[in-house]
Structure formats: C-alpha cells, structure tokens
Short mmCIF file of C-alpha atoms and ligand atoms in Angstrom, two decimals:
data_model
loop_
_atom_site.label_atom_id
_atom_site.label_comp_id
_atom_site.label_asym_id
_atom_site.label_seq_id
_atom_site.Cartn_x
_atom_site.Cartn_y
_atom_site.Cartn_z
CA MET A 25 0.00 0.00 0.00
CA ASN A 26 1.38 3.44 -0.87
CA ILE A 27 1.02 6.56 1.25
CA GLN A 28 -1.90 7.95 -0.80
CA GLU A 29 -3.92 4.76 -0.34
CA PHE A 30 -3.08 4.73 3.35
CA GLN A 31 -4.28 8.34 3.68
CA LYS A 32 -7.43 7.49 1.77
CA LEU A 33 -8.21 4.73 4.24
CA PHE A 34 -7.67 7.20 7.08
CA PHE A 35 -10.17 9.66 5.62
CA ASN A 36 -12.66 6.86 4.85
CA LEU A 37 -12.52 5.87 8.51
CA TYR A 38 -12.35 9.23 10.19
CA GLY A 39 -13.61 11.75 7.62
CA ASN A 40 -12.68 15.44 7.57
CA PRO A 41 -10.12 15.37 4.70
CA GLN A 42 -9.39 19.08 5.19
CA LYS A 43 -7.53 18.27 8.40
CA THR A 44 -4.31 16.48 7.56
CA PRO A 45 -2.88 13.74 9.79
CA ARG A 46 0.85 13.38 10.35
CA LEU A 47 2.71 10.21 9.36
CA PHE A 48 5.21 8.42 11.61
CA PHE A 49 7.25 5.26 11.20
CA ALA A 50 9.08 2.91 13.56
CA PRO A 51 11.02 -0.06 12.20
CA GLY A 52 11.28 -3.65 13.39
CA ARG A 53 14.69 -4.96 14.38
CA VAL A 54 16.90 -7.97 13.98
CA ASN A 55 19.56 -8.87 16.49
CA LEU A 56 22.87 -9.91 14.93
CA ILE A 57 24.33 -11.33 18.14
CA GLY A 58 23.89 -10.92 21.91
CA GLU A 59 20.77 -12.94 22.69
CA HIS A 60 19.17 -13.01 26.14
CA THR A 61 21.88 -10.71 27.41
CA ASP A 62 19.90 -7.46 27.58
CA TYR A 63 17.95 -8.19 30.78
CA ASN A 64 21.22 -9.40 32.28
CA GLY A 65 22.95 -6.04 31.88
CA GLY A 66 25.00 -7.37 28.98
CA PHE A 67 25.85 -6.36 25.41
CA VAL A 68 23.71 -6.64 22.28
CA LEU A 69 24.26 -5.88 18.60
CA PRO A 70 20.92 -5.35 16.84
CA CYS A 71 19.99 -3.25 13.82
CA ALA A 72 16.79 -1.66 12.54
CA LEU A 73 15.01 -3.07 9.49
CA GLN A 74 13.26 -1.60 6.48
CA TYR A 75 10.02 -3.20 7.71
CA GLY A 76 8.04 -1.50 10.43
CA THR A 77 4.86 0.20 11.60
CA TYR A 78 3.39 3.30 9.97
CA LEU A 79 1.00 5.51 11.91
CA LEU A 80 -1.28 8.27 10.64
CA ILE A 81 -2.44 10.39 13.55
CA ARG A 82 -4.59 13.49 14.01
CA LYS A 83 -5.67 15.30 17.13
CA ARG A 84 -9.32 15.35 18.22
CA PRO A 85 -11.02 18.03 20.30
CA ASP A 86 -12.37 15.51 22.86
CA ASN A 87 -11.17 12.57 25.00
CA LEU A 88 -11.77 9.81 22.48
CA VAL A 89 -8.93 7.86 20.96
CA ARG A 90 -9.97 5.95 17.91
CA PHE A 91 -7.59 3.10 17.08
CA ALA A 92 -7.63 1.12 13.85
CA THR A 93 -5.19 -0.92 11.82
CA THR A 94 -5.06 -1.90 8.17
CA ASN A 95 -3.59 -5.29 9.13
CA PHE A 96 -6.79 -6.86 10.33
CA ASP A 97 -10.36 -5.93 10.96
CA TYR A 98 -10.09 -4.04 14.20
CA LYS A 99 -11.48 -0.69 15.32
CA ILE A 100 -12.02 0.57 18.78
CA GLU A 101 -12.91 3.83 20.48
CA TYR A 102 -11.34 4.38 23.85
CA ASP A 103 -12.38 7.13 26.25
CA ILE A 104 -9.16 8.20 27.96
CA SER A 105 -10.93 10.11 30.71
CA LYS A 106 -11.79 6.66 32.17
CA GLY A 107 -8.11 5.76 32.71
CA TYR A 108 -6.08 2.99 31.10
CA VAL A 109 -7.11 -0.59 31.64
CA LYS A 110 -5.49 -3.52 29.89
CA GLN A 111 -7.82 -5.15 27.38
CA GLN A 112 -7.92 -8.92 27.17
CA GLY A 113 -5.52 -10.32 24.56
CA GLN A 114 -5.83 -7.34 22.31
CA TRP A 115 -3.39 -5.59 20.03
CA ILE A 116 -4.64 -2.25 21.38
CA ASN A 117 -2.64 -2.85 24.59
CA TYR A 118 0.58 -1.88 22.84
CA PRO A 119 -0.49 1.69 22.02
CA LEU A 120 -2.68 1.88 25.14
CA GLY A 121 0.28 1.06 27.39
CA ILE A 122 2.09 4.06 25.91
CA PHE A 123 -0.84 6.37 26.66
CA ASP A 124 -0.75 5.00 30.19
CA GLN A 125 2.97 5.86 30.50
CA PHE A 126 2.41 9.41 29.22
CA ASP A 127 -0.40 9.75 31.75
CA LYS A 128 1.91 8.54 34.54
CA LEU A 129 4.37 11.28 33.54
CA LYS A 130 1.47 13.76 33.95
CA ILE A 131 1.61 14.72 30.30
CA GLY A 132 -1.81 16.12 29.37
CA LEU A 133 -3.27 13.83 26.73
CA SER A 134 -6.07 14.53 24.29
CA GLY A 135 -8.11 12.42 21.92
CA PHE A 136 -6.64 11.27 18.61
CA ASP A 137 -7.63 9.46 15.46
CA MET A 138 -4.99 6.83 14.76
CA LEU A 139 -4.55 4.40 11.89
CA PHE A 140 -1.68 1.90 12.06
CA SER A 141 -0.26 -0.20 9.26
CA GLY A 142 2.56 -2.69 9.72
CA ASP A 143 4.62 -4.73 7.29
CA ILE A 144 6.70 -6.69 9.80
CA PRO A 145 6.06 -10.42 9.43
CA ASN A 146 3.64 -11.42 12.18
CA SER A 147 4.82 -13.20 15.37
CA ALA A 148 8.27 -13.53 13.83
CA GLY A 149 10.24 -12.10 16.73
CA LEU A 150 11.23 -9.02 14.74
CA SER A 151 9.83 -6.67 17.39
CA SER A 152 6.53 -5.69 15.88
CA SER A 153 5.34 -4.87 19.41
CA ALA A 154 8.28 -2.56 20.17
CA SER A 155 7.69 -0.99 16.78
CA ILE A 156 4.03 -0.23 17.61
CA GLU A 157 5.04 1.09 21.03
CA MET A 158 7.80 3.30 19.70
CA VAL A 159 5.78 4.72 16.82
CA THR A 160 3.01 5.58 19.29
CA ALA A 161 5.42 7.11 21.82
CA PHE A 162 7.26 9.17 19.22
CA ALA A 163 4.02 10.31 17.59
CA LEU A 164 2.43 11.34 20.91
CA ALA A 165 5.54 13.28 21.97
CA SER A 166 5.58 15.05 18.60
CA MET A 167 1.85 15.77 18.46
CA LEU A 168 1.84 17.12 22.01
CA ASN A 169 5.10 19.08 21.55
CA VAL A 170 6.74 17.31 24.48
CA THR A 171 10.28 18.46 23.81
CA SER A 172 11.62 17.21 27.16
CA LEU A 173 11.42 13.58 26.01
CA GLU A 174 14.34 12.52 23.86
CA MET A 175 14.43 9.31 21.84
CA THR A 176 16.20 7.43 24.65
CA ASP A 177 13.47 8.58 27.08
CA LEU A 178 10.84 7.20 24.71
CA VAL A 179 12.83 3.95 24.55
CA ASN A 180 12.78 3.67 28.35
CA LEU A 181 9.11 4.60 28.47
CA SER A 182 8.24 1.89 25.94
CA LYS A 183 10.17 -0.67 27.93
CA ARG A 184 8.29 0.29 31.10
CA SER A 185 5.03 -0.09 29.20
CA GLU A 186 6.01 -3.58 28.06
CA ASN A 187 7.09 -4.58 31.59
CA GLU A 188 4.25 -2.96 33.53
CA PHE A 189 1.27 -2.85 31.17
CA ILE A 190 1.87 -5.86 28.91
CA GLY A 191 3.56 -7.94 31.64
CA LEU A 192 6.63 -9.21 29.77
CA ASP A 193 9.92 -8.89 31.68
CA CYS A 194 11.79 -7.99 28.50
CA GLY A 195 15.02 -6.06 28.34
CA ILE A 196 15.66 -2.82 26.48
CA MET A 197 17.21 -4.11 23.27
CA ASP A 198 14.14 -4.07 21.04
CA MET A 199 12.97 -0.55 21.80
CA PHE A 200 16.52 0.75 21.69
CA ALA A 201 17.19 -0.69 18.24
CA VAL A 202 13.79 0.46 16.99
CA GLY A 203 14.33 3.99 18.32
CA MET A 204 18.04 4.52 17.72
CA GLY A 205 18.70 2.43 14.60
CA SER A 206 20.66 3.87 11.73
CA ALA A 207 21.01 2.80 8.08
CA ASP A 208 24.04 0.55 7.44
CA HIS A 209 24.93 0.45 11.13
CA ALA A 210 24.51 -2.06 13.92
CA ILE A 211 23.96 -0.74 17.43
CA PHE A 212 26.48 -1.92 19.98
CA LEU A 213 24.66 -1.34 23.25
CA ASN A 214 25.70 -1.85 26.83
CA CYS A 215 22.32 -2.64 28.38
CA LEU A 216 23.54 -1.82 31.88
CA THR A 217 24.82 1.70 31.26
CA LEU A 218 22.93 2.34 28.00
CA GLU A 219 26.15 3.57 26.44
CA PHE A 220 26.08 2.74 22.76
CA LYS A 221 28.02 3.04 19.53
CA ARG A 222 26.84 2.77 15.96
CA ILE A 223 29.14 0.33 14.19
CA PRO A 224 29.24 0.37 10.37
CA PHE A 225 27.66 -2.85 9.11
CA ILE A 226 28.12 -3.07 5.37
CA LEU A 227 27.97 -6.44 3.71
CA ASN A 228 29.97 -6.18 0.51
CA GLY A 229 29.15 -9.26 -1.53
CA TYR A 230 26.82 -10.72 1.12
CA LYS A 231 23.22 -10.37 2.17
CA LEU A 232 21.62 -10.49 5.57
CA ILE A 233 18.75 -12.97 5.27
CA ILE A 234 15.97 -13.39 7.78
CA ALA A 235 14.11 -16.70 7.66
CA ASN A 236 10.86 -17.10 9.54
CA THR A 237 10.19 -20.61 10.84
CA ASN A 238 6.47 -19.76 10.81
CA LYS A 239 6.11 -21.76 13.98
CA LYS A 240 3.44 -20.46 16.33
CA ARG A 241 5.19 -19.19 19.43
CA GLY A 242 2.57 -20.18 21.97
CA LEU A 243 4.71 -20.48 25.08
CA ALA A 244 7.22 -17.80 24.21
CA ASP A 245 6.21 -15.26 26.85
CA SER A 246 5.97 -17.67 29.78
CA LYS A 247 9.24 -19.45 28.85
CA TYR A 248 10.85 -16.05 28.44
CA ASN A 249 9.89 -14.97 31.94
CA GLU A 250 11.12 -18.37 33.18
CA ARG A 251 14.59 -17.71 31.71
CA VAL A 252 14.63 -14.24 33.31
CA GLN A 253 13.90 -15.95 36.62
CA GLU A 254 16.64 -18.54 36.14
CA CYS A 255 19.17 -15.77 35.55
CA LYS A 256 18.05 -14.17 38.82
CA GLU A 257 18.66 -17.51 40.53
CA ALA A 258 22.18 -17.60 39.09
CA ILE A 259 22.91 -14.13 40.42
CA ASP A 260 21.43 -15.01 43.82
CA ALA A 261 23.89 -17.92 44.01
CA ILE A 262 26.88 -15.77 43.06
CA ARG A 263 26.13 -12.52 44.91
CA PRO A 264 26.95 -13.71 48.45
CA HIS A 265 30.52 -14.35 47.23
CA ILE A 266 31.12 -11.66 44.61
CA PRO A 267 29.56 -8.17 44.59
CA VAL A 268 27.65 -8.26 41.29
CA ASN A 269 24.02 -7.60 40.47
CA HIS A 270 23.90 -8.78 36.86
CA LEU A 271 25.38 -11.70 34.96
CA GLY A 272 26.61 -9.17 32.41
CA GLU A 273 29.09 -7.83 34.94
CA ILE A 274 30.92 -11.16 35.12
CA GLY A 275 33.80 -11.70 32.73
CA PHE A 276 34.11 -14.85 30.64
CA MET A 277 37.35 -16.05 32.31
CA GLN A 278 36.07 -15.12 35.76
CA PHE A 279 32.99 -17.26 35.24
CA PHE A 280 34.99 -20.43 34.78
CA LYS A 281 36.58 -19.86 38.18
CA ILE A 282 33.29 -19.21 39.98
CA GLN A 283 30.72 -21.31 38.12
CA GLU A 284 30.69 -23.99 40.84
CA LEU A 285 28.99 -21.45 43.08
CA ILE A 286 25.85 -22.17 41.09
CA GLU A 287 24.84 -25.60 42.31
CA ASP A 288 21.89 -26.18 40.02
CA GLU A 289 23.34 -27.52 36.76
CA ARG A 290 20.51 -26.09 34.64
CA VAL A 291 20.87 -22.62 36.13
CA ARG A 292 24.66 -22.83 35.68
CA ARG A 293 24.16 -23.52 31.96
CA ARG A 294 21.85 -20.50 31.68
CA ALA A 295 24.58 -18.33 33.20
CA ARG A 296 27.21 -19.90 30.94
CA HIS A 297 25.18 -18.89 27.92
CA VAL A 298 24.72 -15.29 29.03
CA ILE A 299 28.36 -14.78 29.98
CA SER A 300 29.82 -16.46 26.91
CA GLU A 301 27.35 -14.65 24.66
CA ASN A 302 28.45 -11.35 26.14
CA GLN A 303 32.03 -12.15 25.20
CA ARG A 304 30.89 -13.14 21.70
CA VAL A 305 29.33 -9.71 21.23
CA LEU A 306 32.62 -8.04 22.14
CA ASN A 307 34.47 -10.33 19.74
CA ALA A 308 31.87 -9.71 17.02
CA VAL A 309 32.33 -5.95 17.32
CA SER A 310 36.09 -6.26 16.91
CA CYS A 311 35.46 -8.47 13.84
CA LEU A 312 33.39 -5.67 12.32
CA HIS A 313 36.15 -3.17 13.04
CA LYS A 314 38.63 -5.50 11.31
CA ASN A 315 36.20 -6.28 8.49
CA ASP A 316 36.48 -9.97 9.35
CA LEU A 317 33.07 -11.20 8.31
CA LEU A 318 34.07 -14.86 8.33
CA GLN A 319 34.95 -14.77 12.00
CA PHE A 320 31.78 -12.74 12.65
CA GLY A 321 29.80 -15.58 11.06
CA ALA A 322 31.58 -18.18 13.18
CA LEU A 323 30.53 -16.26 16.29
CA MET A 324 26.92 -16.28 15.09
CA ASN A 325 27.11 -20.07 14.76
CA ALA A 326 28.57 -20.44 18.24
CA SER A 327 25.81 -18.19 19.59
CA HIS A 328 23.18 -20.53 18.16
CA GLU A 329 24.84 -23.58 19.69
CA SER A 330 24.87 -21.97 23.09
CA LEU A 331 21.22 -20.87 22.79
CA ARG A 332 20.37 -24.45 21.82
CA ASP A 333 22.44 -26.34 24.41
CA ASN A 334 22.86 -23.97 27.34
CA TYR A 335 19.87 -21.68 27.20
CA GLU A 336 17.45 -24.12 25.54
CA VAL A 337 15.36 -21.61 23.68
CA THR A 338 15.62 -22.98 20.13
CA GLY A 339 13.50 -26.05 19.34
CA ILE A 340 13.33 -28.33 16.33
CA GLU A 341 12.20 -25.65 13.86
CA LEU A 342 14.93 -23.09 14.57
CA ASP A 343 17.57 -25.81 14.84
CA THR A 344 16.58 -27.39 11.52
CA LEU A 345 16.58 -24.08 9.66
CA VAL A 346 19.98 -23.15 11.08
CA GLU A 347 21.51 -26.59 10.46
CA GLU A 348 20.27 -26.54 6.86
CA ALA A 349 21.85 -23.09 6.45
CA TRP A 350 25.17 -24.29 7.88
CA LYS A 351 25.31 -27.02 5.21
CA ILE A 352 25.43 -24.51 2.37
CA ASN A 353 28.77 -23.31 1.14
CA GLY A 354 28.65 -19.52 1.12
CA VAL A 355 26.52 -19.19 4.25
CA ILE A 356 29.09 -17.78 6.63
CA GLY A 357 26.91 -17.54 9.72
CA SER A 358 23.41 -18.51 10.82
CA ARG A 359 21.61 -18.40 14.15
CA MET A 360 18.24 -17.91 15.77
CA THR A 361 17.43 -14.29 16.56
CA GLY A 362 15.14 -12.75 19.17
CA ALA A 363 13.53 -14.57 22.08
CA GLY A 364 13.52 -18.00 20.40
CA PHE A 365 10.92 -20.83 20.72
CA GLY A 366 10.08 -20.20 17.05
CA GLY A 367 10.40 -16.90 15.24
CA CYS A 368 13.29 -16.22 12.90
CA THR A 369 16.85 -17.06 12.04
CA VAL A 370 19.35 -14.55 10.70
CA SER A 371 22.08 -15.57 8.26
CA ILE A 372 24.88 -13.94 6.34
CA VAL A 373 24.81 -15.37 2.84
CA ARG A 374 27.12 -14.74 -0.13
CA ASP A 375 25.26 -12.93 -2.93
CA ASN A 376 25.59 -15.75 -5.45
CA VAL A 377 24.15 -18.42 -3.16
CA VAL A 378 21.09 -16.48 -1.92
CA GLU A 379 18.77 -18.27 -4.36
CA LYS A 380 20.25 -21.66 -3.51
CA PHE A 381 19.96 -20.89 0.19
CA ILE A 382 16.29 -20.02 -0.07
CA HIS A 383 15.47 -23.13 -2.12
CA GLN A 384 17.68 -25.73 -0.48
CA ALA A 385 17.24 -24.67 3.14
CA GLY A 386 13.54 -23.97 2.49
CA ASP A 387 12.87 -27.37 0.87
CA ASN A 388 14.78 -29.38 3.46
CA TYR A 389 13.10 -27.44 6.27
CA ARG A 390 9.67 -28.22 4.79
CA GLN A 391 10.53 -31.88 4.45
CA LYS A 392 11.76 -32.17 8.02
CA THR A 393 9.18 -30.07 9.85
CA GLY A 394 6.17 -29.90 7.55
CA LEU A 395 6.29 -26.10 7.82
CA THR A 396 7.08 -23.58 5.10
CA ALA A 397 9.64 -20.94 5.98
CA SER A 398 9.51 -17.38 4.62
CA PHE A 399 12.67 -15.54 3.61
CA TYR A 400 13.38 -11.81 3.66
CA ILE A 401 16.43 -9.88 2.54
CA ALA A 402 17.09 -7.42 5.34
CA GLU A 403 18.12 -3.83 4.71
CA VAL A 404 19.68 -2.18 7.71
CA SER A 405 17.68 1.03 8.06
CA ASP A 406 17.01 4.12 10.17
CA GLY A 407 15.14 4.20 13.49
CA THR A 408 11.85 5.84 14.49
CA ARG A 409 10.98 9.05 12.64
CA GLU A 410 8.34 11.28 11.14
CA ILE A 411 7.75 10.93 7.42
CA ILE A 412 7.06 14.31 5.94
CA THR A 413 4.73 14.11 2.97
CA GLU A 414 3.82 16.82 0.49
CA SER A 415 0.09 16.27 0.45
CA VAL A 416 -1.69 14.32 3.08
C1 GLA B 207 13.02 -10.55 23.09
C2 GLA B 207 13.03 -9.45 24.14
C3 GLA B 207 14.38 -8.74 24.18
C4 GLA B 207 15.52 -9.73 24.32
C5 GLA B 207 15.37 -10.87 23.31
C6 GLA B 207 16.37 -11.97 23.53
O1 GLA B 207 13.16 -10.01 21.82
O2 GLA B 207 12.00 -8.52 23.86
O3 GLA B 207 14.38 -7.79 25.23
O4 GLA B 207 15.59 -10.22 25.63
O5 GLA B 207 14.08 -11.45 23.34
O6 GLA B 207 17.66 -11.51 23.31
#
C-alpha cells in the first residue's frame, strides 16, 4: 500500500479530509548477536530493518482515541478520561500502554484518530510490538510538543510499558534498536549503562537474510519470563561471594573460576550462555572493526549452539533451519534471533548463493518439519521518525 492509499483509508474511517494527519514510522529490528543478554545487563548488537509500523495520527477536540489498523479488521474507540485498563488479549494494549505511561508522567493527553499499518512479518520475533510502542510514543511526543522527552526517554518509556502494562519482563534491546537504529549500522549497546556506539555494518558481496520458521510461538512469553527468573537464581547464588548484580558484569574467564557457586546444573548452563554470549558480542564488534566477516559468522554459529544447548530456547524448527543453512557453502553464519521458541533465524549469505539458500534450506526445512519458511532480505535502516509528505 502506498502513502496515498493509506491516507485514503484514514479519511474513509475518520472523515474530515481538510484536516491532515501526520505520518510516523518505527522499524522492526533484527539482532545480529547478543541474545538473552539485555535483561542481564549485557551487550547486544541489533539493527533496525526496512520493515516496520506506519502511523497516521490526528488530534481530536475531545477525550476519544480511535484506534484502527489496516492489518486486520479491528477498530475501537477508547475514552481516555476513564483511565487505562489492559484489554484482554488485544493488540490495542501496545499503544494503550504508551498512553498509560504518558499519563503517569502527567503529560496532558487529548483524543486522537490513529490508523496503524505494519509490514513486519507477524509473530516472527522481529519486534513488531516494540515498533508499535515506539511509533506511538514518538508520535504522541511530537503531536503534544513534548520536547523534554528525547528518543532514549521514549525507549525507556516503551520498555516500562512492556514490563508494567503488557507484563513481559523484556530487556531494552528491542525498543533501543527500533528507536536509535541507523542505516548501514549495527547498534552496539551496553544494556547496563545504555552507552552505545553505531558500528558500520556493510555487507559487501553478502546479504543479511531473515528466515521465519512460521512456527506459532505459543509459550514464548511464559518461557521467556522463566529464563529471566533462572538468571536471577544464578545471580542469587553468586552474589553472596562476589559483589555483582547482573550476569553481564561477570567476565568470561572469571565465570569459569566461579561457576561452581551455582549448584543447580541447569541454572549454571543458563549463566554460561549469558556470559559467553556477552564475550561473543565483544568479539563480534572487533570483527566488524577489522572487516572480518568470516569470524563474525563463526561467532553467530557459536551463539546458536549456546542458545540451543545452554539456554534451551531454540526447538526443532529453529535448529533445523539453522543446520540446513550451515550445510550450504557460502553461508558464513546462521543463528536464531530474538527470544527464540520459534520466530526467525538470521544468516549472512554470499550474494551468489542467496537463491540456492532459499530453495535448499527452504525445501529441506519443509521436508523435516512440515512447515514452510519465509525468507526476507534485510536492509539495515534508520530508526523511528516522522515521514514528511507533500500532500496528506
Ligand atoms: C526478546 C526481548 C528482548 C531480548 C530478546 C532476547 O526479543 O523482547 O528484550 O531479551 O528477546 O535476546
């Protein structure tokens, strides 16, 4: 759908074509390496995608917020003077949670007409929820002229909304990448201090390919919170002996000296993943500085193995897709990306084997799992922004 058609839908829904809405966009993200490290105060290396969520928004003179999306048949009117109450299992909770956060900051809200449209593959683990949250947060701050909130404040606000309103104990990676992404750059983020650097990520002769397992991720949220809990158990076992509050503060070599402090073998493996993954991110960043893509790919492969064996968040679908990718000459790295339990893999594939990769890995995956994977060529793009149009 182009912008004109999108605007037409807005006016069909909300009328009054003389009053122009503004258009905002927030991307999805893919994480290159550094998985399940963010809520442990560790390092991550995500980048923003060309796919994302568009939002047309216009102020109303009353307290009604009218939400709609072009993605499925859904329209709702919400009276904000009644407060913000989570709706059962509904998409609206993502934007509503952001209104709730603005309200908590005592920012005077008004009514709006809002029409969303997303092109991020559904339930793929490419942060469609963070994208909806960030586009809403950025649009509200812009529409209400709240100049005191910078992009990083909106990132933090979106994370609070996800933790408090949605109820997922997620870390900050998704919102950060969605907000702060930059074309042709990966974001090297320290999730403890929020210091970050944009690292050039240019794949001469290679493509970054995202492959969706198309497996329904039913248990993802509960398993995710379970892993967060296990990491807390690891820290509880270590803290009486060493003054640390996050697994991310523990060095890779140090861990091998102290790992026996964690008695529970399963919990020890969870910590081993987080701490080794943290080191892999540091190594991956120096690979990018040295332009050593082959070694970068090897680190991606090692990341997958650790997520499979130590963290146990992969499953047959992700493992099959990654193993099929590893078999192909010219695929220099492949791993699951995001929370796991389904969702997507990310691979670095030489230009001249992209077609082969899609067919061979796709066919073998279908044969082994009965599911059909979808493939996307990722373009590393800019973060959340307003799109200025000539005529709306
Ligand atoms: C999900 C969460 C992120 C992060 C990843 C795993 O995407 O939203 O905060 O924890 O899983 O790395």
